[in-house]
PDB file of C-alpha atoms in Angstrom:
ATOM      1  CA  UNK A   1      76.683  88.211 212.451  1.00 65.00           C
ATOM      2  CA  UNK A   2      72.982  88.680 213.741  1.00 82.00           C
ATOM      3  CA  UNK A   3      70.534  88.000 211.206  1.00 94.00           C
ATOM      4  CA  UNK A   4      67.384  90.333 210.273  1.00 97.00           C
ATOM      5  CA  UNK A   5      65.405  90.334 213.147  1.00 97.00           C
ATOM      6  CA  UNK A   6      61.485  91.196 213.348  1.00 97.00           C
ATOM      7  CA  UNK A   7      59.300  91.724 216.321  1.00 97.00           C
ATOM      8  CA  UNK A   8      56.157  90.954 217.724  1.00 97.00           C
ATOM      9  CA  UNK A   9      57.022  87.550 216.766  1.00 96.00           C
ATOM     10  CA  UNK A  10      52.915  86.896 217.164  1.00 97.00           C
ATOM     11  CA  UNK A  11      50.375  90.054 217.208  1.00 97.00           C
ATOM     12  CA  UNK A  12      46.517  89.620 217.879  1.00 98.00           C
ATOM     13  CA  UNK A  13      44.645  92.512 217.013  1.00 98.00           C
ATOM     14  CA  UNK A  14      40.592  93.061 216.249  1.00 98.00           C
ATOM     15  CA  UNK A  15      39.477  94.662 213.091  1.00 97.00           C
ATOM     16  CA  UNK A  16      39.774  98.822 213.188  1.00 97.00           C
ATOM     17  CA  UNK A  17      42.601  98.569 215.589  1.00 98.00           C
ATOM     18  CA  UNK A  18      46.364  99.287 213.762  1.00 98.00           C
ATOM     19  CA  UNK A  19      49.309  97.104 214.043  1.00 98.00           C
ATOM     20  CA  UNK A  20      52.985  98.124 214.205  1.00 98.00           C
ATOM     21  CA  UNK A  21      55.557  95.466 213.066  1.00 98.00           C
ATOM     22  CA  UNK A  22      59.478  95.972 213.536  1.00 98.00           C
ATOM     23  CA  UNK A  23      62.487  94.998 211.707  1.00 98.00           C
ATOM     24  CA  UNK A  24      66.454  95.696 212.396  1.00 98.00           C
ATOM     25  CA  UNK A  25      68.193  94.720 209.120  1.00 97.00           C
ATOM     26  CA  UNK A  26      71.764  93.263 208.875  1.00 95.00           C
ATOM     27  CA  UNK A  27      74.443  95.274 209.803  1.00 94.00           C
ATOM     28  CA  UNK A  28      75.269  97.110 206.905  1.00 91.00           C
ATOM     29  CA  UNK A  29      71.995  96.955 204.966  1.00 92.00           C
ATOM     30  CA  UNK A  30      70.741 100.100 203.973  1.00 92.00           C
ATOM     31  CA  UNK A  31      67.485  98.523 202.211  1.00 93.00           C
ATOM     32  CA  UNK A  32      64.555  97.243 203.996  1.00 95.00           C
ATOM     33  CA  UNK A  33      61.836  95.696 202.186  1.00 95.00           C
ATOM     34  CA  UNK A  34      58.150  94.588 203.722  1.00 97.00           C
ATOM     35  CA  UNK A  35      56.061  91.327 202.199  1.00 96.00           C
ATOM     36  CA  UNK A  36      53.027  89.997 203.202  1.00 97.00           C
ATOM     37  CA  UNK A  37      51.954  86.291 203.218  1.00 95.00           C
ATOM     38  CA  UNK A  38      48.705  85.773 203.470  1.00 93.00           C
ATOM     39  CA  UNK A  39      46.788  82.237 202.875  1.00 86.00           C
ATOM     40  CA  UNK A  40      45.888  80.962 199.385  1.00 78.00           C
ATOM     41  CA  UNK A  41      47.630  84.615 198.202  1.00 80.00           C
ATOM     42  CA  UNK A  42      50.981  83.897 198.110  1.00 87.00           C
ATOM     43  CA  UNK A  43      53.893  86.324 199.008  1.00 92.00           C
ATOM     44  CA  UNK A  44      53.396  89.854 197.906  1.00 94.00           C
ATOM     45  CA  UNK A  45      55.474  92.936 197.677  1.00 94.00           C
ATOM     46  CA  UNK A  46      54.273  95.204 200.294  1.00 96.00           C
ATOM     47  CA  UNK A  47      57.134  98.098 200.805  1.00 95.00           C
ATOM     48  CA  UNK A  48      60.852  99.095 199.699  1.00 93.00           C
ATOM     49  CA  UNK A  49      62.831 101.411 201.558  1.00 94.00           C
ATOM     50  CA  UNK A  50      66.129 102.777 201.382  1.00 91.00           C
ATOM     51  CA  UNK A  51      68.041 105.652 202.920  1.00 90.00           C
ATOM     52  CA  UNK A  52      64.804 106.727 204.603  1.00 92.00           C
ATOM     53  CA  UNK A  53      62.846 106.930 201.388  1.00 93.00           C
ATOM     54  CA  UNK A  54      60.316 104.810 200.397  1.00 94.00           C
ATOM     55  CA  UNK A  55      61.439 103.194 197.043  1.00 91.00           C
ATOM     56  CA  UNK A  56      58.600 101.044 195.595  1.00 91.00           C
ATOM     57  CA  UNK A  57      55.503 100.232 196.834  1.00 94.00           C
ATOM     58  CA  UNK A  58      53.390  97.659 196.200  1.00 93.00           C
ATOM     59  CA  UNK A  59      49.833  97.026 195.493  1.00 93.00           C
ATOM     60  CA  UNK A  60      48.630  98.064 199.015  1.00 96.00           C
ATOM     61  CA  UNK A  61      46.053 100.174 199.943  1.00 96.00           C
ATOM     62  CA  UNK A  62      47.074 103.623 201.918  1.00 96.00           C
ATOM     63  CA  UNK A  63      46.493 102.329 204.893  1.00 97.00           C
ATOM     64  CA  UNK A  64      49.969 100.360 204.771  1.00 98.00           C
ATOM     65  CA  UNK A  65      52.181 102.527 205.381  1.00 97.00           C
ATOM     66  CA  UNK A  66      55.654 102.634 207.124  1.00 96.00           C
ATOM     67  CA  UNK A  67      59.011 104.081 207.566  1.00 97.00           C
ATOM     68  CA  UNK A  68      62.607 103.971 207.837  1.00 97.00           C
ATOM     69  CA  UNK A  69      64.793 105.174 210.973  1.00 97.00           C
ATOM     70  CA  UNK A  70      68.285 106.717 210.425  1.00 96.00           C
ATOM     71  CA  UNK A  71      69.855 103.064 211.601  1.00 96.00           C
ATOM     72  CA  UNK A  72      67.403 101.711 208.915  1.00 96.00           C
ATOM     73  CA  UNK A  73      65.562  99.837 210.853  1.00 97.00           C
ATOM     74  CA  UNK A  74      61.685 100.214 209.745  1.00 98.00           C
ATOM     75  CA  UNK A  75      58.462  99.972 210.670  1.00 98.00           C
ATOM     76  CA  UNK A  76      55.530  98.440 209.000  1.00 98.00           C
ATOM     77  CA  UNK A  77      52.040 100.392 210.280  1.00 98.00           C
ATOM     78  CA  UNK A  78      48.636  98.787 208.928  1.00 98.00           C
ATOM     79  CA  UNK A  79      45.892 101.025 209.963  1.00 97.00           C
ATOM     80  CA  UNK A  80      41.747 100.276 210.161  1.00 98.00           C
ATOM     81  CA  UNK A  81      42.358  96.436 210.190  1.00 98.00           C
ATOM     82  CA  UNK A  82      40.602  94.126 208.322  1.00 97.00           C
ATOM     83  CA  UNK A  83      40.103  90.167 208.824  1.00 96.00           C
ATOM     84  CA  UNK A  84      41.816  89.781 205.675  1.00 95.00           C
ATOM     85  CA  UNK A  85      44.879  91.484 207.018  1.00 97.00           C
ATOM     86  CA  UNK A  86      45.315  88.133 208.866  1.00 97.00           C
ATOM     87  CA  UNK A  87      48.767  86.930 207.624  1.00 96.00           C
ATOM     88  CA  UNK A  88      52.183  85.655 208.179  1.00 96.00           C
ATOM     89  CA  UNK A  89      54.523  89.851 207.432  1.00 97.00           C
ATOM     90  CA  UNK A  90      58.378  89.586 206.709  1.00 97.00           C
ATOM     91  CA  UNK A  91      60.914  91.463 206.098  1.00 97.00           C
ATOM     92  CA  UNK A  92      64.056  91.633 204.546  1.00 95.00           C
ATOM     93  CA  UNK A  93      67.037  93.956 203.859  1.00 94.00           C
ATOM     94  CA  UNK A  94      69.688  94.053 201.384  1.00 92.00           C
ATOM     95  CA  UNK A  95      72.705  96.323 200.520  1.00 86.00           C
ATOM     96  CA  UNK A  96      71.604  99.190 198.685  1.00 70.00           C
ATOM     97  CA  UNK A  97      70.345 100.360 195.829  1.00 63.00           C
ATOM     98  CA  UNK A  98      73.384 100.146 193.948  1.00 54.00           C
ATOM     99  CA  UNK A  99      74.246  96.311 194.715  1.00 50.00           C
ATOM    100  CA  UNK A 100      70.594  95.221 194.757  1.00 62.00           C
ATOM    101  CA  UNK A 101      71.000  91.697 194.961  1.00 76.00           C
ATOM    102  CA  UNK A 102      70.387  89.222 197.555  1.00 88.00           C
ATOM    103  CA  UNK A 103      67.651  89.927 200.036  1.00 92.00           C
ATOM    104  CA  UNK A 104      67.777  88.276 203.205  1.00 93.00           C
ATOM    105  CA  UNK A 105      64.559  87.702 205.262  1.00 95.00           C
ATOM    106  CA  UNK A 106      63.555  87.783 208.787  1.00 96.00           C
ATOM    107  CA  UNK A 107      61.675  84.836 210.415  1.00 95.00           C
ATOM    108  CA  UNK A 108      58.058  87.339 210.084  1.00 96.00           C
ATOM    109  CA  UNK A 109      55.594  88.429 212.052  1.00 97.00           C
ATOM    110  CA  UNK A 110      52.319  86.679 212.225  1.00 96.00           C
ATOM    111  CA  UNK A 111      49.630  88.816 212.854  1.00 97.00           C
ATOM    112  CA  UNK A 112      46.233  87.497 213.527  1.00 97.00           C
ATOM    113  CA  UNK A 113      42.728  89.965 212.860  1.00 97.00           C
ATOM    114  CA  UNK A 114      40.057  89.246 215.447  1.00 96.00           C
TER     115      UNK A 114
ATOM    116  CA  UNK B   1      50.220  89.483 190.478  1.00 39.00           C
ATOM    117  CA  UNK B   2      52.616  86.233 191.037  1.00 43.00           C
ATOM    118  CA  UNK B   3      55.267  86.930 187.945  1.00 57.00           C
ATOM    119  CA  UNK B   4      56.428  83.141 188.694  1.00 65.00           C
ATOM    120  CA  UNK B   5      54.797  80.105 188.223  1.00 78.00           C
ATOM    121  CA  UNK B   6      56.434  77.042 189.940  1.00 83.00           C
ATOM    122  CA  UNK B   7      55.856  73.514 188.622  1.00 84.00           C
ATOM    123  CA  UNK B   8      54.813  70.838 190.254  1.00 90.00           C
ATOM    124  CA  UNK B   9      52.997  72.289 193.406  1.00 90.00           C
ATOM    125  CA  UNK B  10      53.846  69.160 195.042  1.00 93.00           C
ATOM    126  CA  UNK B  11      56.666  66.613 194.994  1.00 94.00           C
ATOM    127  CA  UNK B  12      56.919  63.674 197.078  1.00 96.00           C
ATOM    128  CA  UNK B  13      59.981  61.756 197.095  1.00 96.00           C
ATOM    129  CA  UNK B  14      62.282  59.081 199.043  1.00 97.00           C
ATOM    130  CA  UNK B  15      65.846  60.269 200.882  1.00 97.00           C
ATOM    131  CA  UNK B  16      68.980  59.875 198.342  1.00 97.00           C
ATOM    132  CA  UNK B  17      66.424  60.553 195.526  1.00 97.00           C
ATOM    133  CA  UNK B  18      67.108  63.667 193.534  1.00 97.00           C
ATOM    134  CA  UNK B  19      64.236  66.325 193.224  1.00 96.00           C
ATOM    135  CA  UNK B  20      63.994  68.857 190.321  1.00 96.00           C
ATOM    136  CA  UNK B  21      61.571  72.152 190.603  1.00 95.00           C
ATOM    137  CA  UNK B  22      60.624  74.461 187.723  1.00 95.00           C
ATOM    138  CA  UNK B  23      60.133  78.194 187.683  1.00 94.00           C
ATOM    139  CA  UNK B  24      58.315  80.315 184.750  1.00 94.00           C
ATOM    140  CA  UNK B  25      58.227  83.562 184.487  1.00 93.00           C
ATOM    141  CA  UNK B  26      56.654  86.690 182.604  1.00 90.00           C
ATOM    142  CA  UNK B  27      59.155  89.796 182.021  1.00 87.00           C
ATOM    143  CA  UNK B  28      62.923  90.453 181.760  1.00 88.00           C
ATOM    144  CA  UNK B  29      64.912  90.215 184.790  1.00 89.00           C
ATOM    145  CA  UNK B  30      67.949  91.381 186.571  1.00 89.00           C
ATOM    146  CA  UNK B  31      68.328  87.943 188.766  1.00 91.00           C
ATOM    147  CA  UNK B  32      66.504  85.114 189.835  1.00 93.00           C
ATOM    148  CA  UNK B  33      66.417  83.934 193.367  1.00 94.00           C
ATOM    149  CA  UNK B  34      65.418  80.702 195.107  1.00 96.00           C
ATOM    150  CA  UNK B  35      64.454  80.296 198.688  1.00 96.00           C
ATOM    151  CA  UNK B  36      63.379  77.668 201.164  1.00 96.00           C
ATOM    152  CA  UNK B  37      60.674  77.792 203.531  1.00 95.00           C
ATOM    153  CA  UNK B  38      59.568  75.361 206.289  1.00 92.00           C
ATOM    154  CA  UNK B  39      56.410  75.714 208.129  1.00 83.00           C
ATOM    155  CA  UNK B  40      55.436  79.042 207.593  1.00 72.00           C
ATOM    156  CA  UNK B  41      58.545  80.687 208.908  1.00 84.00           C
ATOM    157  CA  UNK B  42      60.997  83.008 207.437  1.00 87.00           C
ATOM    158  CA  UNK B  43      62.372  82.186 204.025  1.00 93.00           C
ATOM    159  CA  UNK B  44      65.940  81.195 203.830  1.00 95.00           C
ATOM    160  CA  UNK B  45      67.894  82.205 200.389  1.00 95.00           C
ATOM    161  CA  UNK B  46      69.459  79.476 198.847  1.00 96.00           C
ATOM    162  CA  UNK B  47      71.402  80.819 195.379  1.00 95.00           C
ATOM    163  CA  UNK B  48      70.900  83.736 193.412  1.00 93.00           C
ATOM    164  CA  UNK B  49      71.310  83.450 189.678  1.00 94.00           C
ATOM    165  CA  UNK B  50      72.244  86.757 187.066  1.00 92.00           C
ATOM    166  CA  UNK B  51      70.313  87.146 183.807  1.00 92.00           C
ATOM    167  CA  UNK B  52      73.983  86.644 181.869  1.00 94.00           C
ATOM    168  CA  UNK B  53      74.262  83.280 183.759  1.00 96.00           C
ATOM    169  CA  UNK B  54      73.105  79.777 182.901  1.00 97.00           C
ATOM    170  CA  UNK B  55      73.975  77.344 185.831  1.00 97.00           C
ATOM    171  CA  UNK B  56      75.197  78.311 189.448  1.00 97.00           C
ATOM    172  CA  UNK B  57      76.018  75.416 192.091  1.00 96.00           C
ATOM    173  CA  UNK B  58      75.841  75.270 195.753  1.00 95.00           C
ATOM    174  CA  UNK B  59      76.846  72.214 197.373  1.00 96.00           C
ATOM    175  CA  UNK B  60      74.015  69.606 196.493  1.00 97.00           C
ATOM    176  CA  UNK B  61      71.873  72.631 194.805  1.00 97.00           C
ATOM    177  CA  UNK B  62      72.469  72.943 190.652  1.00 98.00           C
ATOM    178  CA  UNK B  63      70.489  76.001 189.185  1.00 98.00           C
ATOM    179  CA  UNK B  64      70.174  76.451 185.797  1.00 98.00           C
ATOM    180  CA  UNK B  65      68.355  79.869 183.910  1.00 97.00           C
ATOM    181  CA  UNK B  66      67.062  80.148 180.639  1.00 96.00           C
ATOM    182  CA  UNK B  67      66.288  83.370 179.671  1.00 95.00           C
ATOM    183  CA  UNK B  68      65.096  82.988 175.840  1.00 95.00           C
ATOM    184  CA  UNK B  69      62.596  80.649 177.711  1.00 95.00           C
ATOM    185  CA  UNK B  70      61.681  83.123 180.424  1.00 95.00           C
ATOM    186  CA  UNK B  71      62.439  79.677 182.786  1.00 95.00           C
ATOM    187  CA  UNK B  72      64.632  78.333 186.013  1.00 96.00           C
ATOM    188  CA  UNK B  73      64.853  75.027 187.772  1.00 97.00           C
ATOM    189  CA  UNK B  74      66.426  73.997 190.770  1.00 97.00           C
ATOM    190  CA  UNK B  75      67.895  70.826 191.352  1.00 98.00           C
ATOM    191  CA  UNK B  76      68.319  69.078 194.638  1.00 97.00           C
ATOM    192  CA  UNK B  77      70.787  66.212 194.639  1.00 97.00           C
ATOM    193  CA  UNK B  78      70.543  62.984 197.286  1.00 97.00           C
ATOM    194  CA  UNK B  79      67.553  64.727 199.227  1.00 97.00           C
ATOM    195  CA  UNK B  80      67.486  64.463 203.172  1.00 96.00           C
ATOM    196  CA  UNK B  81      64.691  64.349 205.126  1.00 96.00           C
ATOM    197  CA  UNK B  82      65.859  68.266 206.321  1.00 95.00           C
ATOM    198  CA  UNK B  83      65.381  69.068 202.942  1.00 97.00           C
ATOM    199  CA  UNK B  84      61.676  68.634 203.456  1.00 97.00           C
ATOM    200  CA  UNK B  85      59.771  72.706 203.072  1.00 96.00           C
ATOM    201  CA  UNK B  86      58.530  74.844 200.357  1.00 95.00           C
ATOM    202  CA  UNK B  87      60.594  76.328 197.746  1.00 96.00           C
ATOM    203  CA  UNK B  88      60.040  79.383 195.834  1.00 95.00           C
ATOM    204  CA  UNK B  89      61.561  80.802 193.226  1.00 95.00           C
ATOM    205  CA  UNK B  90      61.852  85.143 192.933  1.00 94.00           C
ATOM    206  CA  UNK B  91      62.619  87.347 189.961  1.00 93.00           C
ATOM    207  CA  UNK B  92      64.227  90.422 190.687  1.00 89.00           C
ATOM    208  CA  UNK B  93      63.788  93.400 187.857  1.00 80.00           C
ATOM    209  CA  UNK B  94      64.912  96.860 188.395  1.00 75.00           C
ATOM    210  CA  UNK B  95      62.419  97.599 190.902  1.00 79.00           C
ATOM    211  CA  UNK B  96      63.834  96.470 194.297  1.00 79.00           C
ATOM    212  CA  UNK B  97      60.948  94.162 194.533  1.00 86.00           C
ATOM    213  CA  UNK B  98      60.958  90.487 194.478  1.00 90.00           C
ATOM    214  CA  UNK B  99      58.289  88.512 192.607  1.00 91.00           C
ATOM    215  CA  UNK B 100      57.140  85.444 194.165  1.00 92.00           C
ATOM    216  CA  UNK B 101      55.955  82.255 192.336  1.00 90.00           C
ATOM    217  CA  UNK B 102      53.775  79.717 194.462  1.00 90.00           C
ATOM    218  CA  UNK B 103      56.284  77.847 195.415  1.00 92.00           C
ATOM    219  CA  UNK B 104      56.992  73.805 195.272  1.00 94.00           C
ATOM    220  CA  UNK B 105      55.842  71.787 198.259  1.00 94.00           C
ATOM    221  CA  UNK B 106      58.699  69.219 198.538  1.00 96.00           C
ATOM    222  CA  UNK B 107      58.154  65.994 200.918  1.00 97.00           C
ATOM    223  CA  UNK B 108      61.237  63.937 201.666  1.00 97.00           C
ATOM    224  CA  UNK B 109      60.323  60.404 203.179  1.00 95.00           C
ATOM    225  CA  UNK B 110      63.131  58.889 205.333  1.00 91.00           C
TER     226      UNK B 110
END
């Protein structure tokens, strides 16, 4: 059974441009969650969506935003870069709402702020 | 903010040595979570303990929860080399979202 599965692996981007990030959860999952590791910060709650609603957020600024398709994959948009934005992004998926429990993680996205 | 706090930061050992790892945390919880990373790549889940459970096993993994103490540790019997990444430990509450604590550094000499 595939795993979840994230794409750009790697993404280079200059401050003010946006960056969209992809995940496909496990077959099955109806959850998709979005965590950002960035240096010396640790890894922080971004997103939670499920059904094609957005859950839970985190403490984000607006401009991270994304969504959830009707096969619930998702999409992570971060708009207006900023250096700081530089960091390792995964994501992960579980079962839904109702047998929250284990949340399995994709190997990221490392995106890189010019 | 980081709910967990994971003691020590570091932990250098030999192979066959056992290492133990400590998680502390702030508010109640639905489950606690432990996962393996190496090298800054995706995080790998290794057990997933209840709040009405005490001690889960895995093959060489023991986990134990204490929830009067707001604490966790994982054990890691007759360590391998492979066993070498950083471990974190998650709290899971009602909100979907997982709660990260720094994480243990965990070197494994051959």
């Amino acid at each position: 059974e595939a795993g979840v599965t994230q794409s750009p692996t790697h993404l280079i981007k200059t401050r003010g441009q946006q960056a969209t990030l992809r995940c496909s959860p496990i077959s099955g999952h109806t959850s998709v969650y979005w965590y950002q590791q960035a240096l010396g910060l640790g890894l922080q709650f971004l997103l939670w969506y499920d059904e094609g609603e957005e859950r839970n957020r985190g403490n984000f600024p607006p401009r991270f935003s994304g969504r959830q398709f009707p096969n619930y994959s998702s999409e992570l948009n971060v708009n207006a870069l900023e250096l700081e934005d530089s960091a390792l992004y995964l994501c992960a998926s579980s079962l839904g709402q109702v047998a929250r429990g284990t949340q399995y993680f994709g190997p990221g996205t490392r995106l890189l702020v010019l | 903010s980081q709910q967990g706090e994971e003691d020590p930061q570091a932990l250098s050992i030999q192979e066959g040595e056992n290492a133990t790892m400590n998680c502390s945390y702030k508010t109640s919880i639905n489950n606690l979570q432990w996962y393996r990373q190496n090298s800054g790549r995706g995080l790998v889940h290794l057990i997933l303990i209840r709040s009405n459970e005490r001690e889960k096993h895995s093959g060489r993994l023991r986990v134990t929860l204490d929830t009067s103490k707001k604490s966790s540790s994982l054990l890691i019997t007759a360590s391998r080399a492979a066993d070498t990444a950083s471990y974190f430990c998650a709290t899971e509450s009602n909100t979907g979202k997982l709660i990260f604590g720094q994480g243990t550094t965990l070197q494994v000499k051959p």
